[in-house]
CSV table of C-alpha atoms in Angstrom, one decimal:
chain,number,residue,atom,x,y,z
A,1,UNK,CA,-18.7,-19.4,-9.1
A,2,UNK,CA,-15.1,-18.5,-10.1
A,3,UNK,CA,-12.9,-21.2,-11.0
A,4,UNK,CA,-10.0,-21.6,-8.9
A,5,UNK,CA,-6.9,-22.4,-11.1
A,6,UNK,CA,-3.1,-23.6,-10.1
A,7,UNK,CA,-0.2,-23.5,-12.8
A,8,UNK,CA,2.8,-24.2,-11.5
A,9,UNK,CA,6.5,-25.3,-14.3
A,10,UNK,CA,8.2,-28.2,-13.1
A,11,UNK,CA,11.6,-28.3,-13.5
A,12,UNK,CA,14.0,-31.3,-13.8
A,13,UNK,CA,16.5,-31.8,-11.2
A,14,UNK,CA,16.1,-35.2,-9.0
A,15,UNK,CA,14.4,-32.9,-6.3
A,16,UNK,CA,15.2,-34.5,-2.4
A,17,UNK,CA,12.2,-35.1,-0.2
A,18,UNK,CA,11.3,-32.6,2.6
A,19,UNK,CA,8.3,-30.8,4.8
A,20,UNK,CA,7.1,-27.7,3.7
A,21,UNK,CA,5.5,-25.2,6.2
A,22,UNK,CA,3.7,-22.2,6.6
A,23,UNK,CA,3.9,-21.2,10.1
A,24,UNK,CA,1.3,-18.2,10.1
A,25,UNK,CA,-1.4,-20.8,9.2
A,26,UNK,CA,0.1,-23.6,11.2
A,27,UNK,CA,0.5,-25.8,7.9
A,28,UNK,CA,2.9,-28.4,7.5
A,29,UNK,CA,3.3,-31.0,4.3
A,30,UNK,CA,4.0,-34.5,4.3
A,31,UNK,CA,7.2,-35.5,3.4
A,32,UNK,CA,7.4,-35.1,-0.6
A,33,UNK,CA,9.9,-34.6,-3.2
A,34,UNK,CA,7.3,-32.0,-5.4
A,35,UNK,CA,6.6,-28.7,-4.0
A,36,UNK,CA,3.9,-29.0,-5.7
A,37,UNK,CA,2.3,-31.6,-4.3
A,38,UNK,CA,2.9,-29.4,-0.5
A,39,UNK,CA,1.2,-26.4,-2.1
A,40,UNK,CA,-2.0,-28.5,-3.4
A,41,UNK,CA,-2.1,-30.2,-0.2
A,42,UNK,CA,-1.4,-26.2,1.2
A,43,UNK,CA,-4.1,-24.6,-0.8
A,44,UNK,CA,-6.5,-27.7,0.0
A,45,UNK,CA,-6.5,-26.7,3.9
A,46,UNK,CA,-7.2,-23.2,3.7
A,47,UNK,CA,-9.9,-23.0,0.8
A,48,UNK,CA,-12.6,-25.2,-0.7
A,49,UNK,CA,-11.5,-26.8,-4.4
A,50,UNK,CA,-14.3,-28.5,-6.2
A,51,UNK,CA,-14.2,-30.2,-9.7
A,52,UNK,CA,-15.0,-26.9,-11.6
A,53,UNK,CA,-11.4,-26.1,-10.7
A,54,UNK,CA,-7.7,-27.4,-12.4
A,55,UNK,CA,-4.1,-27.5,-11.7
A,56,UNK,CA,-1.9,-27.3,-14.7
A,57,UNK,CA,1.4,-28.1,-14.5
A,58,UNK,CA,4.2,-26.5,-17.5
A,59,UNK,CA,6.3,-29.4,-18.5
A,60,UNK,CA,9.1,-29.3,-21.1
A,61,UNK,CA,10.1,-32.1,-22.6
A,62,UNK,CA,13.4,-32.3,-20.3
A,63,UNK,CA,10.7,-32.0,-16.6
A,64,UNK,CA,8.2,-34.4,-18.6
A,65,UNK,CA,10.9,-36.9,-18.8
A,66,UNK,CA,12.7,-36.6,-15.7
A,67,UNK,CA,10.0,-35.9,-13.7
A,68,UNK,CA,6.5,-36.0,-14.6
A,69,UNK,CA,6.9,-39.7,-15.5
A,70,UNK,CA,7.6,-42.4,-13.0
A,71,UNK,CA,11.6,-43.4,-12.6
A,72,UNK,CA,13.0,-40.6,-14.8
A,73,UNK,CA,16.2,-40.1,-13.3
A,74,UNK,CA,19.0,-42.5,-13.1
A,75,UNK,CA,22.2,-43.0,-10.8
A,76,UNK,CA,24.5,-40.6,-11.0
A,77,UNK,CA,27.2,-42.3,-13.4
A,78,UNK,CA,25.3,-44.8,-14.7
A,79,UNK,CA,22.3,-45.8,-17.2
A,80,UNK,CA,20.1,-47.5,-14.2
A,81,UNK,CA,17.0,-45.8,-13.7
A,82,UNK,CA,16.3,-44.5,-10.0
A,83,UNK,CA,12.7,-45.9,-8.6
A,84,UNK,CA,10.6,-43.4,-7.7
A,85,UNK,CA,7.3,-42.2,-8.7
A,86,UNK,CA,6.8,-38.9,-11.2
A,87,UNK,CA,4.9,-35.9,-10.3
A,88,UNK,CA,1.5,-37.6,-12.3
A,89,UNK,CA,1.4,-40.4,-9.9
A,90,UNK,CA,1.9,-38.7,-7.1
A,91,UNK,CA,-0.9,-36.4,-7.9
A,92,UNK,CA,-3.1,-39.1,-8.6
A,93,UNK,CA,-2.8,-40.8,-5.4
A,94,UNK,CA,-4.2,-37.5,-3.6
A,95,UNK,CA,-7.3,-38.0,-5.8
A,96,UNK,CA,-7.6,-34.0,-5.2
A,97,UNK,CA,-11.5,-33.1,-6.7
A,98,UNK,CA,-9.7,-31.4,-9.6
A,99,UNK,CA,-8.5,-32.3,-12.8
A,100,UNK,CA,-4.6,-32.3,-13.2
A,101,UNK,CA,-3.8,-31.1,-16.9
A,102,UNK,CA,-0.2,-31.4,-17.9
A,103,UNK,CA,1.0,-28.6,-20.4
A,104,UNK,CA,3.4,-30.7,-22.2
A,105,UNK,CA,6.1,-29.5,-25.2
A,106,UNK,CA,6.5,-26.0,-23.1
A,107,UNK,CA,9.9,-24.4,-24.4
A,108,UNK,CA,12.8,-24.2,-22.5
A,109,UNK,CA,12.8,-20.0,-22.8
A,110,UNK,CA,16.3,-19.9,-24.5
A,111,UNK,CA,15.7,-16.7,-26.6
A,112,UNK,CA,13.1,-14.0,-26.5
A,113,UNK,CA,11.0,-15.8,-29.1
A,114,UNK,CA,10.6,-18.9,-26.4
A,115,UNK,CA,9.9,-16.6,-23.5
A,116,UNK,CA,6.8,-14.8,-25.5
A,117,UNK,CA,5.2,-18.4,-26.4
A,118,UNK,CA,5.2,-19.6,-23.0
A,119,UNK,CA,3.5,-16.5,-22.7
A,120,UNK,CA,0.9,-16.7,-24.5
A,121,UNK,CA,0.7,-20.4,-23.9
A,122,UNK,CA,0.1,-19.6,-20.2
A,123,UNK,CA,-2.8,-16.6,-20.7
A,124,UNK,CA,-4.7,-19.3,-23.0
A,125,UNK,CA,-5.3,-21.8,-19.9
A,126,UNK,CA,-6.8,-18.5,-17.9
A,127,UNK,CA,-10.4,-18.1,-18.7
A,128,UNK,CA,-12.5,-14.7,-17.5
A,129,UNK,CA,-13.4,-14.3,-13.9
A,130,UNK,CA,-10.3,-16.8,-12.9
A,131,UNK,CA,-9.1,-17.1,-9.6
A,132,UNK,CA,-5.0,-18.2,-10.0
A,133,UNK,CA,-2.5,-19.5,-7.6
A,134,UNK,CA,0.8,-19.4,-9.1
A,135,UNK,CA,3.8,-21.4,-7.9
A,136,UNK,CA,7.3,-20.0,-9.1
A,137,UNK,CA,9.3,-22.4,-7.1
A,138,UNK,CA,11.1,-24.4,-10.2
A,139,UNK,CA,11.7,-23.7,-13.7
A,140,UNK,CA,13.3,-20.3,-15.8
A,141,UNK,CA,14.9,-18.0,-14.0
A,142,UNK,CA,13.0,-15.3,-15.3
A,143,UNK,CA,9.6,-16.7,-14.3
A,144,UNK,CA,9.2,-14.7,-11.2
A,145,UNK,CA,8.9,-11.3,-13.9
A,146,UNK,CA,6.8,-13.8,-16.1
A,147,UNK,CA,4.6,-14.2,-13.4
A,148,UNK,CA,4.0,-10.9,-11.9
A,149,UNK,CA,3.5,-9.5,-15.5
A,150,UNK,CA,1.4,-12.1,-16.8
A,151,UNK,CA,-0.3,-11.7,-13.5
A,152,UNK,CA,-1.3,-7.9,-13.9
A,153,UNK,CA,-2.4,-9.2,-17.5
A,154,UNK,CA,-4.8,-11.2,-17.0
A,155,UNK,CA,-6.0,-9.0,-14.5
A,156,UNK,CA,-7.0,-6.6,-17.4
A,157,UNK,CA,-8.0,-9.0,-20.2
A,158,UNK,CA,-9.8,-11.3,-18.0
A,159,UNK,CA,-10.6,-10.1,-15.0
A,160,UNK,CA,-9.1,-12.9,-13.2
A,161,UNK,CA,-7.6,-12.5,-9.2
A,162,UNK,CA,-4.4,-13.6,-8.3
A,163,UNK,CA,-5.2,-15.2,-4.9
A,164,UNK,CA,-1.5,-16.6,-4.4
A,165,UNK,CA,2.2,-16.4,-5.5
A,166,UNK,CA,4.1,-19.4,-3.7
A,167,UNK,CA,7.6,-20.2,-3.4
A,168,UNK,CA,8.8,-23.6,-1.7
A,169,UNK,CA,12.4,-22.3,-0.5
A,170,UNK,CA,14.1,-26.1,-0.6
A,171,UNK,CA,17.4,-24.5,0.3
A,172,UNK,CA,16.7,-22.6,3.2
A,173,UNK,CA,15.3,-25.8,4.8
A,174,UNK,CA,16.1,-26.4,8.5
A,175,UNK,CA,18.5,-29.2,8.1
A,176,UNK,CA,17.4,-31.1,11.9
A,177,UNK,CA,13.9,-30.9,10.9
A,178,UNK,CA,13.8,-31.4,7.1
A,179,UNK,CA,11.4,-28.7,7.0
A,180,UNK,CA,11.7,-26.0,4.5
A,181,UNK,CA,9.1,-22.4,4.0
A,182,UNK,CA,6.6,-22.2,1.9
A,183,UNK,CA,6.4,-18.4,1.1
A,184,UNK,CA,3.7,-16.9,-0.2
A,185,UNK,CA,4.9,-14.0,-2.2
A,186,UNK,CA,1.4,-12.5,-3.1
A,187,UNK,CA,2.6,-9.3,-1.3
A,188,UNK,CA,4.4,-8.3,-4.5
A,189,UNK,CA,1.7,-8.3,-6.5
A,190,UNK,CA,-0.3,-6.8,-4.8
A,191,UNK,CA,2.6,-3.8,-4.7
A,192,UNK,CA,2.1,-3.9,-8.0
A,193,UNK,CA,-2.0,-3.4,-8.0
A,194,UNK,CA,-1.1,-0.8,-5.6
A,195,UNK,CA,1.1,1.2,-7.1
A,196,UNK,CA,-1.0,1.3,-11.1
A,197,UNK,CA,-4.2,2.2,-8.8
A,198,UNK,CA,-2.2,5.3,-6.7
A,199,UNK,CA,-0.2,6.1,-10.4
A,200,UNK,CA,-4.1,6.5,-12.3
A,201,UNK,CA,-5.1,8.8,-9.3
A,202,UNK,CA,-1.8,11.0,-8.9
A,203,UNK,CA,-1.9,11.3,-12.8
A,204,UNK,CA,-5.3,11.8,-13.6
A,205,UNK,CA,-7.4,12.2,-10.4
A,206,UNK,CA,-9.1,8.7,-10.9
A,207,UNK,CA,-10.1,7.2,-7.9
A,208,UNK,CA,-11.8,4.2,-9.9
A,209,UNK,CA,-9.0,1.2,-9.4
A,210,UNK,CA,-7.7,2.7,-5.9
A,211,UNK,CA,-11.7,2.4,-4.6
A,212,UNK,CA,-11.8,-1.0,-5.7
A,213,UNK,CA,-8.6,-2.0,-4.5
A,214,UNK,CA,-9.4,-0.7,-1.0
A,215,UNK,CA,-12.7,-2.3,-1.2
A,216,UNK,CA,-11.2,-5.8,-2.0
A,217,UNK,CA,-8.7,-5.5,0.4
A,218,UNK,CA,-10.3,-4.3,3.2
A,219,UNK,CA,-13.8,-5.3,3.3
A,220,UNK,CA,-12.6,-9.2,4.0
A,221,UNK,CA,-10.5,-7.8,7.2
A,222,UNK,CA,-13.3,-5.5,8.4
A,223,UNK,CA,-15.5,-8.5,8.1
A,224,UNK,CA,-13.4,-11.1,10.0
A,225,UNK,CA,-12.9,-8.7,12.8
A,226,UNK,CA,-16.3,-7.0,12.8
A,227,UNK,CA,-14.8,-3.8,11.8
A,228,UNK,CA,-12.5,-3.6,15.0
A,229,UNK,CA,-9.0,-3.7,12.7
A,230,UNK,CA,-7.9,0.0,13.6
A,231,UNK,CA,-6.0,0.5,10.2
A,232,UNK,CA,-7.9,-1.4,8.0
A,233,UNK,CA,-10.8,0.3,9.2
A,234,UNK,CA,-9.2,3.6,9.4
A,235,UNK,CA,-7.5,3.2,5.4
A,236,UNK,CA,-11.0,2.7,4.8
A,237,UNK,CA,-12.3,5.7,6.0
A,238,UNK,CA,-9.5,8.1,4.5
A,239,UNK,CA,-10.6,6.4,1.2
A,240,UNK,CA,-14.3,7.9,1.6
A,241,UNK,CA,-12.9,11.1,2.8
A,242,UNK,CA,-11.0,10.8,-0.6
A,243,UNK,CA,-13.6,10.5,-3.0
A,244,UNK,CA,-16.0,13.3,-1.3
A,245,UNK,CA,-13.0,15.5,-2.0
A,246,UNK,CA,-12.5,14.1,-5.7
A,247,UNK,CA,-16.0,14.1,-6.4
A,248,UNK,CA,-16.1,17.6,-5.5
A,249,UNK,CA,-13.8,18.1,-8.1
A,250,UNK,CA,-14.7,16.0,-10.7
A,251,UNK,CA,-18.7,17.1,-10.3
A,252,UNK,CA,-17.3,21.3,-9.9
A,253,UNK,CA,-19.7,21.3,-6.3
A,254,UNK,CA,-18.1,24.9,-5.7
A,255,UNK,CA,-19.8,25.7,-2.9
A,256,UNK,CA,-18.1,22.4,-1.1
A,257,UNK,CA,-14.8,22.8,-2.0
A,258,UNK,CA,-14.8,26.7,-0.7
A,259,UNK,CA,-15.8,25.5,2.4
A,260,UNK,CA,-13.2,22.9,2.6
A,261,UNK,CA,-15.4,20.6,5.1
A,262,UNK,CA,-14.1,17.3,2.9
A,263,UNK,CA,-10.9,18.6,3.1
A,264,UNK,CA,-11.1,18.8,6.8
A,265,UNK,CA,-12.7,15.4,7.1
A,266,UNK,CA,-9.4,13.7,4.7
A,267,UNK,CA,-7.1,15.7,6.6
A,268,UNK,CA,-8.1,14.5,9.9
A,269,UNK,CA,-8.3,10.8,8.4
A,270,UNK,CA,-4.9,11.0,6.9
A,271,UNK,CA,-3.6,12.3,10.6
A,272,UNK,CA,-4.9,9.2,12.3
A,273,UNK,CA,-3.3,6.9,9.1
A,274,UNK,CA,0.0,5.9,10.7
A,275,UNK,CA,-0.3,2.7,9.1
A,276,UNK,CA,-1.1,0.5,6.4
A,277,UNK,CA,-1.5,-2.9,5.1
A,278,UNK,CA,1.2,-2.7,2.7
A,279,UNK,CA,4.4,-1.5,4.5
A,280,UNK,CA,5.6,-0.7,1.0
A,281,UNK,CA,2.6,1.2,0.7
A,282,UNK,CA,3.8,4.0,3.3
A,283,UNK,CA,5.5,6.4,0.6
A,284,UNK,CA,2.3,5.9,-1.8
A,285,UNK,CA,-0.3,6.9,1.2
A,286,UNK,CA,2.4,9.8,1.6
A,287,UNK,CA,1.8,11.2,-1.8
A,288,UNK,CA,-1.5,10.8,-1.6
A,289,UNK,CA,-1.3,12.6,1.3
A,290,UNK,CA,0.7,15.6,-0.2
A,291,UNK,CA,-1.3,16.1,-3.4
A,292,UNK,CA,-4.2,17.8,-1.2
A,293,UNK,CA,-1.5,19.1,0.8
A,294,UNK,CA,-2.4,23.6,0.1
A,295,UNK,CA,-6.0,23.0,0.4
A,296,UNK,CA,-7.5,24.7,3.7
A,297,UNK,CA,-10.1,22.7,6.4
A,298,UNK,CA,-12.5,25.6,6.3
A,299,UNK,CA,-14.2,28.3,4.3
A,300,UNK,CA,-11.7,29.4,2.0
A,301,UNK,CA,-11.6,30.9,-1.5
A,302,UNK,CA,-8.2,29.9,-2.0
A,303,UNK,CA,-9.6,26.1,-2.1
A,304,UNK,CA,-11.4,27.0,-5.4
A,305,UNK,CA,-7.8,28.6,-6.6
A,306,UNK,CA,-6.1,25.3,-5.2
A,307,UNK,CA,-9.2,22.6,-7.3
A,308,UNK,CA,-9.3,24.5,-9.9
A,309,UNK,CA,-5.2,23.7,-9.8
A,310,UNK,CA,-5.8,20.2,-9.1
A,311,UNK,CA,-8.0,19.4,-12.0
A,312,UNK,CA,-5.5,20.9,-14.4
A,313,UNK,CA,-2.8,18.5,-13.2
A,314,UNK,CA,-5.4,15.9,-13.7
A,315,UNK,CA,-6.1,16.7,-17.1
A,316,UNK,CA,-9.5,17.7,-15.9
A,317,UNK,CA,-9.4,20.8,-18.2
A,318,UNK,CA,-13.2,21.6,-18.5
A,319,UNK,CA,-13.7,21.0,-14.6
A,320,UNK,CA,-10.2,23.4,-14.0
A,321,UNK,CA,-11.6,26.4,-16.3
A,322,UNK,CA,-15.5,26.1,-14.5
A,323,UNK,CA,-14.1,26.3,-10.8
A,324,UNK,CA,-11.3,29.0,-11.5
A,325,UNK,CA,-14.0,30.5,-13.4
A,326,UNK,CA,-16.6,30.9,-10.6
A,327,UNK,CA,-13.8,31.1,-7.7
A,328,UNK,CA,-12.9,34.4,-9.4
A,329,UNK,CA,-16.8,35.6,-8.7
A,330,UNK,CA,-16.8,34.1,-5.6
A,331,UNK,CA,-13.7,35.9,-4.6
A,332,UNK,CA,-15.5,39.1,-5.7
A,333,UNK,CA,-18.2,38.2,-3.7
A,334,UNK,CA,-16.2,37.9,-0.6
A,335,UNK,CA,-14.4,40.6,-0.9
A,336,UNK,CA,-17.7,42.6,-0.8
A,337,UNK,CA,-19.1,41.2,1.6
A,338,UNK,CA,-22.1,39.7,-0.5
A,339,UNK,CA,-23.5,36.5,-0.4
A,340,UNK,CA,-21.3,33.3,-2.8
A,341,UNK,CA,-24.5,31.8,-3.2
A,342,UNK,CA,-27.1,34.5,-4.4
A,343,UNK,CA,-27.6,34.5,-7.9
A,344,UNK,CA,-28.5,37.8,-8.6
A,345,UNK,CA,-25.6,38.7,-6.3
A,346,UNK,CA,-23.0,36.9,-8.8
A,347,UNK,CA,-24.7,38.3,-12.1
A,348,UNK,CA,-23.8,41.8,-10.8
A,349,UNK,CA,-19.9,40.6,-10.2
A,350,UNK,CA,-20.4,38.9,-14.1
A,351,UNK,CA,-21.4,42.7,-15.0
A,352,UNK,CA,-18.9,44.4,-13.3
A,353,UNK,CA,-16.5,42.9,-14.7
A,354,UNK,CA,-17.9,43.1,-18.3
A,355,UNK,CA,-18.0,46.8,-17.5
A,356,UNK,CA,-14.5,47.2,-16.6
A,357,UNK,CA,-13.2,45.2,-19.1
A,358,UNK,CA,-15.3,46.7,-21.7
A,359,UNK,CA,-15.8,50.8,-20.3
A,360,UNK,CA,-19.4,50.5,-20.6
A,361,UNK,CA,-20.8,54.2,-19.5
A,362,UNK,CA,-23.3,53.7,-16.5
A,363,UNK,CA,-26.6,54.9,-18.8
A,364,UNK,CA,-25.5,51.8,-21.0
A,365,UNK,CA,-25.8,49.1,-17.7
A,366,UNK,CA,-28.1,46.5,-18.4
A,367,UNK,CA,-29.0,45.9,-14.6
A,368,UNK,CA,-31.9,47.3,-12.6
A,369,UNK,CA,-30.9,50.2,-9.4
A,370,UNK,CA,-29.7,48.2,-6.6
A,371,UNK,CA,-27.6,46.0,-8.6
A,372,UNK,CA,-26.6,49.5,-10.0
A,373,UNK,CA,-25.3,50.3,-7.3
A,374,UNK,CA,-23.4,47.2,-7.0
A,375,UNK,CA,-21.5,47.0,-9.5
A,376,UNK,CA,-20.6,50.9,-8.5
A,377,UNK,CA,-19.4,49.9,-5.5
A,378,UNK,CA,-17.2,46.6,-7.2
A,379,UNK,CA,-15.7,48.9,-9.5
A,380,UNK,CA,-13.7,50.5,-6.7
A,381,UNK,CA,-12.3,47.2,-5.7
A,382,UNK,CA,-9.0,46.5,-6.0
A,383,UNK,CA,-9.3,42.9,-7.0
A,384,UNK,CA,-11.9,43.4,-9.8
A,385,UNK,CA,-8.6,45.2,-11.4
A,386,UNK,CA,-5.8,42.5,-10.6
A,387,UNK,CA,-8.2,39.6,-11.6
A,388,UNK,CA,-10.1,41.3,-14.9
A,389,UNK,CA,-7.6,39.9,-17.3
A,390,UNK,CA,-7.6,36.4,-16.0
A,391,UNK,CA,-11.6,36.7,-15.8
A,392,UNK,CA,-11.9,37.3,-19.2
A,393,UNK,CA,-9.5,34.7,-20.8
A,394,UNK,CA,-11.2,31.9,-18.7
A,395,UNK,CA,-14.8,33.5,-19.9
A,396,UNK,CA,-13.7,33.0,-23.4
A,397,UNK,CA,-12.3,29.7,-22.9
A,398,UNK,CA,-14.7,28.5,-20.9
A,399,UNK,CA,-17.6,29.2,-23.7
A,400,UNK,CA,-15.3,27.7,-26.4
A,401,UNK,CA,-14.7,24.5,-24.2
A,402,UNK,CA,-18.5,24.6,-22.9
A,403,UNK,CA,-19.9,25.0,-26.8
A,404,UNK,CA,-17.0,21.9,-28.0
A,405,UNK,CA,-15.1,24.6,-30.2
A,406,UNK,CA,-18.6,25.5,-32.7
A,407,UNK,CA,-17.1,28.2,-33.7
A,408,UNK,CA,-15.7,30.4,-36.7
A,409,UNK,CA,-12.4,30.5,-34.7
A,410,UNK,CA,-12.3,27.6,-31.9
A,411,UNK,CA,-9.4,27.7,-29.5
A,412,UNK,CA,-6.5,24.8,-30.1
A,413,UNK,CA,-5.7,22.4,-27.8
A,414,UNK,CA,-2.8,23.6,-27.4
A,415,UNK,CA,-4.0,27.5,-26.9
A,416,UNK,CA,-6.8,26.4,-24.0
A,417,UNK,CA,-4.0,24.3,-22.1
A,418,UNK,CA,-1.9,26.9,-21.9
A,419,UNK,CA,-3.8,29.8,-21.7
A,420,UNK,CA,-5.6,28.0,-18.5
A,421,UNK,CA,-2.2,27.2,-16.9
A,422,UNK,CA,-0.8,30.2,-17.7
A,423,UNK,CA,-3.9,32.0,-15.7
A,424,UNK,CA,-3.9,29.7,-13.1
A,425,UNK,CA,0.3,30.2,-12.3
A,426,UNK,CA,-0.8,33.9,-12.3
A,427,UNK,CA,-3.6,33.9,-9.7
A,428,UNK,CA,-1.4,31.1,-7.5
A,429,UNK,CA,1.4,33.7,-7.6
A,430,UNK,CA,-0.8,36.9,-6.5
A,431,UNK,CA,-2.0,35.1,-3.8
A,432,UNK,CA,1.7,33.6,-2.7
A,433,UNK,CA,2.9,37.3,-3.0
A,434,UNK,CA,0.0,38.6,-1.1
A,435,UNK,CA,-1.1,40.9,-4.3
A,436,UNK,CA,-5.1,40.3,-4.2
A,437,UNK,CA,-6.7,39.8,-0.9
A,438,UNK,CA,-7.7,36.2,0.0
């Protein structure tokens, strides 16, 4: 079981006494001088804490004095100490199930230098599979950045989950009432996690860290409301519309994307997506949105033009060169009326081309009579000509990227990236001008 784990700074001002509250989870403290002790006594009635979890609390020598310790502070003006119990024995007499460990000798964060060993003094408490609740109420002014950084850190290295960001807002405190928020500013984190996952798709078509985000997100809501929660449930369909599509791409299922029923299926999800758990989140679904914005909801061959497109952006290079590759026979295919699908069918476009490209003389066709007659036919049409050129540099790059460059001569990095988008731009820009049929 995942250890829960609270680290929160203390800071040293003579903090006054007040009730915290979280209104959407009708939570109100006891009367206390340490936020703190309200968030414990917060996170205590809305989860289960056992002894396999901790609270550590970041002292510096200045909190550990003034603070931590019982009658630190004095009267203002004078050298008699004030009476009033530290943070430690406060702590103690909730005799919470955990172990409170004080981080003692913390630096104050003056320089640079400061800021990176509190740091790294922080990410050594977090162990693998952590769940954290941070508290950024007192301490360096920079903690909040600290925080949210080290946050998305540990994340990485350690797979831990940041289950809370709270912020005890002292000086917005209803003055009649003595009561002051407790705001929980998970929210931004959880921008954060958004945004990497939606920047790894956008950049390089991988779904990976957006999937599991949506499945960590959503699957609690659709639970607790039987999947009735009309967004929720709805985000979480566009997401399986999504990967169909990307798989498509990534796998090259030609035959799929011409037909564009995944397409149809996401674009009918993202129509019915008018909102979202994040608000921030709006613009992000938007460009989601957009980046499958050309493709068509039926049977297509301009689909293939527009995957084959969308891998390149992606840096799918070897998946980009395979579908423009066969979208230029399947294009043939159409365009003759001939089945996308028949084998021998696309072997005779393969030939037809070879024997443009090349002037073979008909008693030097390797093809038996009706494909013969075929590729007669094909030779007529118009498209065979505009797309012959294109056909031929993907062939060539295609078997150089297929056989990993074991050649005499392989093809440079550079030469198959831009030869590919270079063909690509050229078939998008026919079919924009209306040169080759589609």
């Amino acid at each position: 079981m995942a250890r829960k784990v609270f680290i929160s700074v203390l800071g040293y001002s003579n903090y006054g006494k007040c009730f915290y509250t979280r209104l959407s989870d009708n939570f109100k403290s006891d009367e206390v001088r340490y936020v703190q002790e309200a968030t414990l006594q917060y996170l205590m009635s809305v989860s289960e804490w056992t002894t396999n979890d901790c609270a550590y609390i970041l002292l510096t020598k200045g909190a550990e004095q003034k603070n931590w310790i019982d009658n630190g502070h004095c009267e203002y003006g004078t050298n008699i100490s004030i009476q009033q119990p530290g943070l430690a024995s406060v702590l103690e007499t909730r005799h919470f199930p955990f172990s409170i460990i004080p981080v003692k000798d913390i630096p104050d964060g003056n320089d640079e230098k400061e800021i990176w060993t509190i740091f790294e003094r922080v990410f050594s408490l977090i162990q693998e599979g952590d769940e954290i609740y941070f508290d950024l109420t007192h301490g360096f002014r920079y903690l909040p950045m600290l925080i949210l950084v080290l946050g998305n850190y540990s994340k990485l290295l350690k797979n831990v989950v940041v289950k809370s960001i709270t912020y005890g807002n002292y000086e917005a405190r209803n003055k009649e009432t003595n009561e002051a928020p407790l705001i929980d500013l998970l929210s931004l984190s959880n921008l954060q996690d958004w945004t990497s996952a939606s920047a790894s798709f956008l950049r390089n078509g991988n779904l990976s860290m957006l999937k599991s985000l949506c499945k960590q997100n959503l699957d609690p809501i659709l639970k607790e409301t039987k999947g009735s929660d009309l967004n929720a449930k709805t985000l979480s369909q566009y997401m399986n519309a999504l990967e169909k599509v990307v798989d498509d791409m990534n796998i090259c299922r030609g035959v799929s994307i011409l037909k564009g029923d995944n397409i149809k299926n996401l674009l009918e999800c993202s129509n019915r997506l008018s909102a979202v758990i994040i608000e921030p989140m709006k613009p992000i679904v938007d460009c989601l949105k957009s980046s499958f914005a050309n493709f068509m909801p039926s049977m297509n061959i301009k689909n293939g033009y527009f995957a084959a497109k969308w891998c390149f952006e992606n840096q799918l290079y070897q998946q980009s060169l395979t579908i423009l590759h066969e979208t230029i026979i399947s294009h043939i295919c159409e365009s003759e009326g001939l089945c996308i699908t028949d084998e021998r069918e696309r072997d005779a476009v393969n030939k037809s081309f070879y024997i443009f490209i090349n002037g073979v003389e008909k008693e030097k066709w390797d093809c038996d009579e009706k494909q013969a007659q075929l590729i007669e036919k094909m030779l007529h049409n118009s498209c065979i000509k505009v797309l012959a050129s294109t056909f031929m540099v993907t062939t060539n790059l295609r078997n150089d990227y297929n056989h990993a460059g074991m050649r005499s001569c392989p093809t440079k990095r550079t030469g198959l990236i831009n030869n590919l988008r270079e063909r690509l731009d050229i078939i998008l820009s026919m079919i924009e001008n209306k040169e080759i049929c589609s």
